[in-house]
mmCIF file of C-alpha atoms and ligand atoms in Angstrom:
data_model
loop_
_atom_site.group_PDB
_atom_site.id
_atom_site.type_symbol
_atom_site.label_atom_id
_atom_site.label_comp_id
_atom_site.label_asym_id
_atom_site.label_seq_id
_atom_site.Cartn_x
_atom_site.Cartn_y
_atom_site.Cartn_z
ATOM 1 C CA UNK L 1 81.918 -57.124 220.557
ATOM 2 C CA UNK L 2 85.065 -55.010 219.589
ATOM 3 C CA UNK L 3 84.621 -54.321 215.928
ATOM 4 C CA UNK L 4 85.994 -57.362 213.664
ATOM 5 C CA UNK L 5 89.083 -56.260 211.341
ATOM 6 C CA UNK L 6 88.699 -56.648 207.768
ATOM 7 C CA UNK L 7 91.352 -56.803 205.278
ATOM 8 C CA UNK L 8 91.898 -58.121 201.724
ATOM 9 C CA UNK L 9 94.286 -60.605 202.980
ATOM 10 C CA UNK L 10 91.603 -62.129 205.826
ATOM 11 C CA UNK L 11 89.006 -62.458 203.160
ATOM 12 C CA UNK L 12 90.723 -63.853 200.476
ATOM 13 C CA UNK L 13 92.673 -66.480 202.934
ATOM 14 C CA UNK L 14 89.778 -67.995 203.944
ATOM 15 C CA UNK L 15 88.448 -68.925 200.580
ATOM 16 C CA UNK L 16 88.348 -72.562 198.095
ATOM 17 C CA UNK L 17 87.247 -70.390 195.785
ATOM 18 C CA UNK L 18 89.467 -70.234 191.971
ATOM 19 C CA UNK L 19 88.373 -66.976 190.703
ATOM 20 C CA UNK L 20 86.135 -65.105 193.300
ATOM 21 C CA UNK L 21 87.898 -63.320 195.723
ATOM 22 C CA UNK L 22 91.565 -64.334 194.918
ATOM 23 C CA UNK L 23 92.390 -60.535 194.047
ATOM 24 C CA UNK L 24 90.082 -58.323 196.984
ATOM 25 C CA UNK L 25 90.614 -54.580 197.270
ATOM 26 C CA UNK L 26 89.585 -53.320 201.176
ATOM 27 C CA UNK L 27 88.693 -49.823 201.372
ATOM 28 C CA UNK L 28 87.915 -48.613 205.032
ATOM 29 C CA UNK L 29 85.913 -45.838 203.475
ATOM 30 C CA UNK L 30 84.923 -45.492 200.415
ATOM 31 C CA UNK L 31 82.546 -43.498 198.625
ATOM 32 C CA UNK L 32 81.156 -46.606 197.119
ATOM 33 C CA UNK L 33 82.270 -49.339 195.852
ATOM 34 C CA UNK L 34 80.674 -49.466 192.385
ATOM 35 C CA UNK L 35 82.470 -46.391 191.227
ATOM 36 C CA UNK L 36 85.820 -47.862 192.348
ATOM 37 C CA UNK L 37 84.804 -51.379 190.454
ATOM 38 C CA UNK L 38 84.152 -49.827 187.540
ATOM 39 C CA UNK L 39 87.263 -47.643 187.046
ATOM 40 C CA UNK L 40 89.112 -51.193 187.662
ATOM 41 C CA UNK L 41 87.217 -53.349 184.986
ATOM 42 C CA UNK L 42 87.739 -50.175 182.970
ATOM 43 C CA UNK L 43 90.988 -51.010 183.267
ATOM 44 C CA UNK L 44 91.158 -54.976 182.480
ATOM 45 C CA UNK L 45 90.774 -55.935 186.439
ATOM 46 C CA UNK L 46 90.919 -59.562 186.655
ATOM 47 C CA UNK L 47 87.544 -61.448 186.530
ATOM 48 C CA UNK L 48 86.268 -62.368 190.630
ATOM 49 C CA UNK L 49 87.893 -59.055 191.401
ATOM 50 C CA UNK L 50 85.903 -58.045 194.589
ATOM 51 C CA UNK L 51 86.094 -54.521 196.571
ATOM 52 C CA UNK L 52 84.881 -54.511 199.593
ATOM 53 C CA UNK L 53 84.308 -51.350 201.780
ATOM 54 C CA UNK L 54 84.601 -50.957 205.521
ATOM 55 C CA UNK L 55 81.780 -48.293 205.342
ATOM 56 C CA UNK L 56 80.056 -45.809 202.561
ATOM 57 C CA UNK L 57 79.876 -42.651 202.481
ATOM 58 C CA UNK L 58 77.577 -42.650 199.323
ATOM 59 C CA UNK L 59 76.025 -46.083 198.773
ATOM 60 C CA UNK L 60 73.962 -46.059 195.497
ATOM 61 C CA UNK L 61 70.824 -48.057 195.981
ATOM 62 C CA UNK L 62 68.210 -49.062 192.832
ATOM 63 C CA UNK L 63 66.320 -46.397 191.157
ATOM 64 C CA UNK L 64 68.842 -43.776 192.243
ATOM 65 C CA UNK L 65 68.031 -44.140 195.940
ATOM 66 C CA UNK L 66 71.219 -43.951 198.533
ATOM 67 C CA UNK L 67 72.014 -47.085 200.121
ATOM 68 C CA UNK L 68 73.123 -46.714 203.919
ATOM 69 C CA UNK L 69 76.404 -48.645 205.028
ATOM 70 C CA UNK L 70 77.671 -47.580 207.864
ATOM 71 C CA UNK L 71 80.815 -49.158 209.289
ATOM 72 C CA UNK L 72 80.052 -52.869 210.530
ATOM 73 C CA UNK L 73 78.214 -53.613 207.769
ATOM 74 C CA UNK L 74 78.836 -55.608 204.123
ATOM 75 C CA UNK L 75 79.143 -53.552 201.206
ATOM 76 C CA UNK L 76 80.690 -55.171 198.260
ATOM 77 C CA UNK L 77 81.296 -55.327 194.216
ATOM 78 C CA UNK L 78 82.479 -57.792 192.527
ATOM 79 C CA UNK L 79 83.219 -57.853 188.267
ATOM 80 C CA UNK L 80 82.199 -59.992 186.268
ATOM 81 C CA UNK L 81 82.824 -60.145 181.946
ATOM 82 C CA UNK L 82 79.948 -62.336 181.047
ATOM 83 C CA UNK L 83 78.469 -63.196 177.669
ATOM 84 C CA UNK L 84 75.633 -61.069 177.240
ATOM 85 C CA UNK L 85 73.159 -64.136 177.521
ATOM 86 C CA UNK L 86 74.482 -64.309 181.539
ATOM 87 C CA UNK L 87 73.372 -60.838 182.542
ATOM 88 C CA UNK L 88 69.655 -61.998 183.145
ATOM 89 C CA UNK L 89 71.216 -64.845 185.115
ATOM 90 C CA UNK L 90 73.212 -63.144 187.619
ATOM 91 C CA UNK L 91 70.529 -60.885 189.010
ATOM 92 C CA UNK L 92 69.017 -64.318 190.257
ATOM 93 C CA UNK L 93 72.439 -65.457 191.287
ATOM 94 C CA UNK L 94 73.018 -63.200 193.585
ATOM 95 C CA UNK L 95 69.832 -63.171 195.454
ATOM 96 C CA UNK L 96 70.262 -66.914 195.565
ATOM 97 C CA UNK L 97 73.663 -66.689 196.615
ATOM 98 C CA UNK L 98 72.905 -64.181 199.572
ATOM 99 C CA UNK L 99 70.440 -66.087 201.061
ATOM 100 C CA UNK L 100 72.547 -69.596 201.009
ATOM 101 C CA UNK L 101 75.334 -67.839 202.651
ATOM 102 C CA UNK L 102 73.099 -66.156 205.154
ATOM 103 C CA UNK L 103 71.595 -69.251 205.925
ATOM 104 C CA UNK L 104 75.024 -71.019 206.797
ATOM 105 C CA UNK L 105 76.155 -68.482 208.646
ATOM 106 C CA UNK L 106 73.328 -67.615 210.652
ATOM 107 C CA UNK L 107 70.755 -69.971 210.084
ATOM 108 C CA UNK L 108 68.490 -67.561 209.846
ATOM 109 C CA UNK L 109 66.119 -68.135 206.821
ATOM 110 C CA UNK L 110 65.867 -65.623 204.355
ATOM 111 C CA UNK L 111 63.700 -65.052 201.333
ATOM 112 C CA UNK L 112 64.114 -62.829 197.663
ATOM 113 C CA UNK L 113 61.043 -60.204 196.991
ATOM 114 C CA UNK L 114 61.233 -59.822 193.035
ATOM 115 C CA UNK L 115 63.298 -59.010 191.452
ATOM 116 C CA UNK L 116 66.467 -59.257 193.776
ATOM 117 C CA UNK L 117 65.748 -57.753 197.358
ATOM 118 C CA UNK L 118 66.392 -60.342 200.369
ATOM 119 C CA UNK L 119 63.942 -60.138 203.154
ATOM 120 C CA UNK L 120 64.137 -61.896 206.559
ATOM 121 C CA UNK L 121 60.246 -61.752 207.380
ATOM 122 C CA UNK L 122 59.043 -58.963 205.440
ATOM 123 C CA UNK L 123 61.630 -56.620 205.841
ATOM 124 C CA UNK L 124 64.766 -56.130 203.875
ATOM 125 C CA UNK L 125 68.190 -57.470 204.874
ATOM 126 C CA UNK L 126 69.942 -56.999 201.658
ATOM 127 C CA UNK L 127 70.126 -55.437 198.078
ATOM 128 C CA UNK L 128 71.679 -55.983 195.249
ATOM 129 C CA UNK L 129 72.301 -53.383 192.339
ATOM 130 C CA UNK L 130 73.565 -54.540 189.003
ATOM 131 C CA UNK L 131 75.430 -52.523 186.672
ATOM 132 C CA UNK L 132 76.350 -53.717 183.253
ATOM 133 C CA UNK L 133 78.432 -51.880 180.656
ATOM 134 C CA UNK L 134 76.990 -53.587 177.256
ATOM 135 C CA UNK L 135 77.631 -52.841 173.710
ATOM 136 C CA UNK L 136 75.468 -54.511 170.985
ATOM 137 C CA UNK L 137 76.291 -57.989 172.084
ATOM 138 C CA UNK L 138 79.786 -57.424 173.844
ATOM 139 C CA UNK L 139 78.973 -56.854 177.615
ATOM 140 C CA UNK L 140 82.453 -55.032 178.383
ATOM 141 C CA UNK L 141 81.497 -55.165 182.105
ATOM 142 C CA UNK L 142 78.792 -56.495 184.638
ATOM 143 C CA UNK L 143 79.351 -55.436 188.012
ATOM 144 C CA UNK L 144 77.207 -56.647 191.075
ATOM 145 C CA UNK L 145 77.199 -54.930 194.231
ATOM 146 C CA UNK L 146 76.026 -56.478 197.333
ATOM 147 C CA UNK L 147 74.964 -54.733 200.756
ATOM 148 C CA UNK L 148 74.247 -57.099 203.337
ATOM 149 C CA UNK L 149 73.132 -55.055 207.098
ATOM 150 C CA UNK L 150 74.959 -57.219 209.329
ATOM 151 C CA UNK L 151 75.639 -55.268 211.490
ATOM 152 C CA UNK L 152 73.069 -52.333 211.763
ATOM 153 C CA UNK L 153 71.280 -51.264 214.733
ATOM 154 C CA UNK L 154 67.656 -50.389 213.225
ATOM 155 C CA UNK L 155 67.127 -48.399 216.640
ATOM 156 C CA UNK L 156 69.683 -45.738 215.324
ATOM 157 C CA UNK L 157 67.995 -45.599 211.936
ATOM 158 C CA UNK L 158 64.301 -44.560 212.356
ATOM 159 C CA UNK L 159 63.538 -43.371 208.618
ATOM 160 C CA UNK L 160 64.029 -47.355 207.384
ATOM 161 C CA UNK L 161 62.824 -49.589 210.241
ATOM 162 C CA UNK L 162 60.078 -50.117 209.533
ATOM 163 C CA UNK L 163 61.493 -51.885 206.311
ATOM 164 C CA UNK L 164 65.084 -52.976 207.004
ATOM 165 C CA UNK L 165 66.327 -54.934 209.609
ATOM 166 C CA UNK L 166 69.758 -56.540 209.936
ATOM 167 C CA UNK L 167 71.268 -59.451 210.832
ATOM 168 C CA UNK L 168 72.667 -58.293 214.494
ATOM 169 C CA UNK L 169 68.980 -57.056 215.113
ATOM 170 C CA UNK L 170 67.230 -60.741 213.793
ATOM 171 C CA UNK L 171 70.055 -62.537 216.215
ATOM 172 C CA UNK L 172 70.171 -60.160 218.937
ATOM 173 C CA UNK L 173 73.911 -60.530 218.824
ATOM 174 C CA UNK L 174 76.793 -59.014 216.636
ATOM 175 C CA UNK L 175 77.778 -61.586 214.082
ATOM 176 C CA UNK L 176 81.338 -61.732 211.621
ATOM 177 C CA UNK L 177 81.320 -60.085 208.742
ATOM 178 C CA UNK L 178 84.659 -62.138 207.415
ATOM 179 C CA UNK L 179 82.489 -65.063 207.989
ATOM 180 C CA UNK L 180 79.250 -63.996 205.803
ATOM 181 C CA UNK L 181 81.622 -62.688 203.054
ATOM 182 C CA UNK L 182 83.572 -66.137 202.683
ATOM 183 C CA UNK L 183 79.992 -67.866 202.348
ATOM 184 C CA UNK L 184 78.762 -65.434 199.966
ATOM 185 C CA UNK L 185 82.009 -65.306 197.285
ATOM 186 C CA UNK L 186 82.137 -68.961 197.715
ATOM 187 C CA UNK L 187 78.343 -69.566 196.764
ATOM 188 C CA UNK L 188 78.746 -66.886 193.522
ATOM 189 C CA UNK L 189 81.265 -68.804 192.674
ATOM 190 C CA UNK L 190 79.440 -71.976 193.257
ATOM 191 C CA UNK L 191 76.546 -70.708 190.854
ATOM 192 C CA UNK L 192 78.860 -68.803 188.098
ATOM 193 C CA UNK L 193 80.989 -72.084 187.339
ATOM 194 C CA UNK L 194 77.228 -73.863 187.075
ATOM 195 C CA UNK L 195 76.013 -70.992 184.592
ATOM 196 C CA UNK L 196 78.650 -71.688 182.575
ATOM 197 C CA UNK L 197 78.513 -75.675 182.818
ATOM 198 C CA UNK L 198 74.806 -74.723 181.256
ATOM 199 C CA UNK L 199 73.058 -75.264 184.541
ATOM 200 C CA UNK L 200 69.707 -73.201 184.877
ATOM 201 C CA UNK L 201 69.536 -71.437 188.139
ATOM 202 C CA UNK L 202 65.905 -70.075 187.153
ATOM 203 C CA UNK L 203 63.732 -72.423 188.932
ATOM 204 C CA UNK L 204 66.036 -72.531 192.190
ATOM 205 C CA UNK L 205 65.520 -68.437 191.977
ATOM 206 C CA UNK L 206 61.623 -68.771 191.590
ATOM 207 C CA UNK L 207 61.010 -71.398 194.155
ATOM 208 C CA UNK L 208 62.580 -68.498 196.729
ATOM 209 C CA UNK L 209 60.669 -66.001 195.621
ATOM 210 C CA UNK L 210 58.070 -64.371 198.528
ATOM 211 C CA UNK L 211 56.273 -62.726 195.144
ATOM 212 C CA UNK L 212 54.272 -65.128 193.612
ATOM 213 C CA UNK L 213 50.616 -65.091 194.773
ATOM 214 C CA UNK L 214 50.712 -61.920 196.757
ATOM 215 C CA UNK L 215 48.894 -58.894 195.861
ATOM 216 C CA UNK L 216 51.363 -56.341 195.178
ATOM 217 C CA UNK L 217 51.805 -52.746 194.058
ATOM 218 C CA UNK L 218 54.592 -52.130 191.755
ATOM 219 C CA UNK L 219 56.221 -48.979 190.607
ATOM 220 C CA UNK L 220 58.210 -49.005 187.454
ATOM 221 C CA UNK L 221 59.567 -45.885 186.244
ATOM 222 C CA UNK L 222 56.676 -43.281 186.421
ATOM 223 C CA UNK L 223 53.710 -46.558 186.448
ATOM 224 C CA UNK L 224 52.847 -47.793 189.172
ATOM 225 C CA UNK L 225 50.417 -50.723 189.084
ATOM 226 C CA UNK L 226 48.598 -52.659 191.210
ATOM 227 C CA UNK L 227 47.664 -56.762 191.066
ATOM 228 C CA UNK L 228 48.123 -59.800 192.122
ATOM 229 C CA UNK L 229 51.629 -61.026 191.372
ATOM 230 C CA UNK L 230 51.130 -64.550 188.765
ATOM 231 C CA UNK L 231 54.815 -65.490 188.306
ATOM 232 C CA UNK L 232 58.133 -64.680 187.317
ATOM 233 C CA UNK L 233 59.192 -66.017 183.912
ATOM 234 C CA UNK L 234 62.541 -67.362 182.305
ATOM 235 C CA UNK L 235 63.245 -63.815 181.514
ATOM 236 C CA UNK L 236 63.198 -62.380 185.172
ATOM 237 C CA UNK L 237 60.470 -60.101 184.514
ATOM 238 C CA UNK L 238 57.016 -60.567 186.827
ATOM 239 C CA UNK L 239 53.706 -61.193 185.488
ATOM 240 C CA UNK L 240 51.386 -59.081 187.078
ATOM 241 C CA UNK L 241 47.510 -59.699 186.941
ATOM 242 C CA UNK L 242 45.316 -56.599 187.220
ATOM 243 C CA UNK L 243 41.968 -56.455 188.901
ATOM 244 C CA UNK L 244 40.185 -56.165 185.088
ATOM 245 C CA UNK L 245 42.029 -59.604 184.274
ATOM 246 C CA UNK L 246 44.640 -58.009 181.939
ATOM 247 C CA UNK L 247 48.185 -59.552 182.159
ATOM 248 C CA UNK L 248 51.130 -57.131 182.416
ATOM 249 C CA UNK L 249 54.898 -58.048 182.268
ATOM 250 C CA UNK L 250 57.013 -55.684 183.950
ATOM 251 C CA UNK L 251 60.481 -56.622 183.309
ATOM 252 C CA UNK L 252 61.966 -53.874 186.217
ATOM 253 C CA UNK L 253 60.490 -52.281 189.104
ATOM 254 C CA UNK L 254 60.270 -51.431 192.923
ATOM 255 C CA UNK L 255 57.398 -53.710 194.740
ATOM 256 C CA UNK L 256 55.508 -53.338 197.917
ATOM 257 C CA UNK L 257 53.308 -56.182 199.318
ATOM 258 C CA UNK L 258 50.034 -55.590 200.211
ATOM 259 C CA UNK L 259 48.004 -57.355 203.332
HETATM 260 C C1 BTN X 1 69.037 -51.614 196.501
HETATM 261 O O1 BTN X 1 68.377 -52.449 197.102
HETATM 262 O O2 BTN X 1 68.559 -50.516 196.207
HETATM 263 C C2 BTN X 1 70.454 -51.967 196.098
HETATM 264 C C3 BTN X 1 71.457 -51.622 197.141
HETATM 265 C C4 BTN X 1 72.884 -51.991 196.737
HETATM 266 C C5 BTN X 1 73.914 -51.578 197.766
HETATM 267 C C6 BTN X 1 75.282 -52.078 197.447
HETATM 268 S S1 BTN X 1 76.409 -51.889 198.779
HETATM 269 C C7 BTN X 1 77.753 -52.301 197.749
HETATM 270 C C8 BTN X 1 77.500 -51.593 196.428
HETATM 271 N N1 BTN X 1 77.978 -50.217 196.479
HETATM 272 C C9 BTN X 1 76.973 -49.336 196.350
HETATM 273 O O3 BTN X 1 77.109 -48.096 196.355
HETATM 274 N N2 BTN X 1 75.801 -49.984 196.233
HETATM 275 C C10 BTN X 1 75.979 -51.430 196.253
#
């Protein structure tokens, strides 16, 4: 397949959406997208303001790790001014929103590894970094960015595939990036506008979770520990059940499923 054309004007043409998506900012290249959605919602962007990139030349990942988006792939940001009661909220919401819009446009059937990682089997299609700009109670920014490997050829990546895999690799056929992203900002929007109708999205969020019941080994910061995963509370953070019966709650960290 010749490789699909993006542009601010495709994307946002193709959306019922009132908020997310109306104003889109299309770099071809970008360094990455968080840095260029933060300088905008440091300057009063609109709220739904989404930039997407074409390619990165340095993706951030969580825990300072780079995240790989070559071109053909989904990397986007989108900015959000929530109350500060939303933040825990739209870590789930964007896991859940990935995998509805991967679902309807590929029918594949994806699945969210704590806290916000979306696997197709056991290997990672998707991540999600949030970062919020928070004072006392004011949250002055929140800004979620979204890389989806659509399409990634895990042949040309050896050091991750054994992990990743990609959309083009599940289907064995290139699929349209324009399409995913009109799924995806339609579903965040779907799930912000319920947020703030009062709607919990918690139990939706758990009920997709691969997590629960697997014996895991989670690093957070410099401690890694090493359980069986209980359950995921209100809060977002994972309950962790050590082999000496202790109960630990580990509000962020990186896991790996065991056998
Ligand atoms: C992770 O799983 O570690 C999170 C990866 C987040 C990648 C996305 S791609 C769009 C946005 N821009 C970045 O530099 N990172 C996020």
């Amino acid at each position: 397949m010749m490789e699909e054309v993006l542009s601010a004007d495709f994307i946002t043409r193709g959306l019922k959406t009132s908020f997310i998506g109306q104003r889109v900012l299309y770099y071809p290249s970008v360094d990455s997208t968080m840095e260029v959605a933060r300088q905008e919602a440091r300057q009063g962007a609109v709220e739904g303001t989404v930039i997407v990139a074409g390619e990165q030349t340095g993706g951030r990942g969580r825990l300072k790790r780079a995240w790989l988006t070559p071109a053909g792939n989904i990397a986007l940001s989108i900015i959000f001014y929530p109350k500060v009661s939303y933040l825990t909220s739209l870590i789930m919401l964007a896991s859940l929103a990935v995998v509805h819009s991967i679902e309807s446009a590929t029918g594949l059937k994806p699945q969210i590894k704590w806290p916000n990682d979306v696997l197709i089997g056991d290997k990672k299609v998707c991540g999600i970094l949030i970062e919020n700009d928070v004072q006392g109670n004011v949250v002055n920014y929140s800004i979620t960015g979204i890389g989806i490997n659509a399409n990634l050829r895990l042949a040309d990546f050896p050091e991750i595939q054994t992990t990743a895999t990609s959309l083009s690799d599940e289907l064995g056929r290139e699929i349209s990036r324009l399409n995913v992203i009109r799924h995806l900002l339609g579903e965040i929007e779907r799930y912000y506008l319920a947020l703030s109708a009062g709607e919990s999205i918690y139990e939706e969020w758990r009920d997709r979770l691969v997590t629960p019941g697997k014996r895991v080994r989670v690093t957070a910061g410099e401690t890694t520990y090493e359980g069986i995963a209980e359950s995921v509370t209100r809060d977002g953070s994972l309950s962790l059940r050590g082999s000496d019966g202790s109960l630990t709650r580990i509000v962020a960290g990186d896991v790996t499923l065991r056998e």
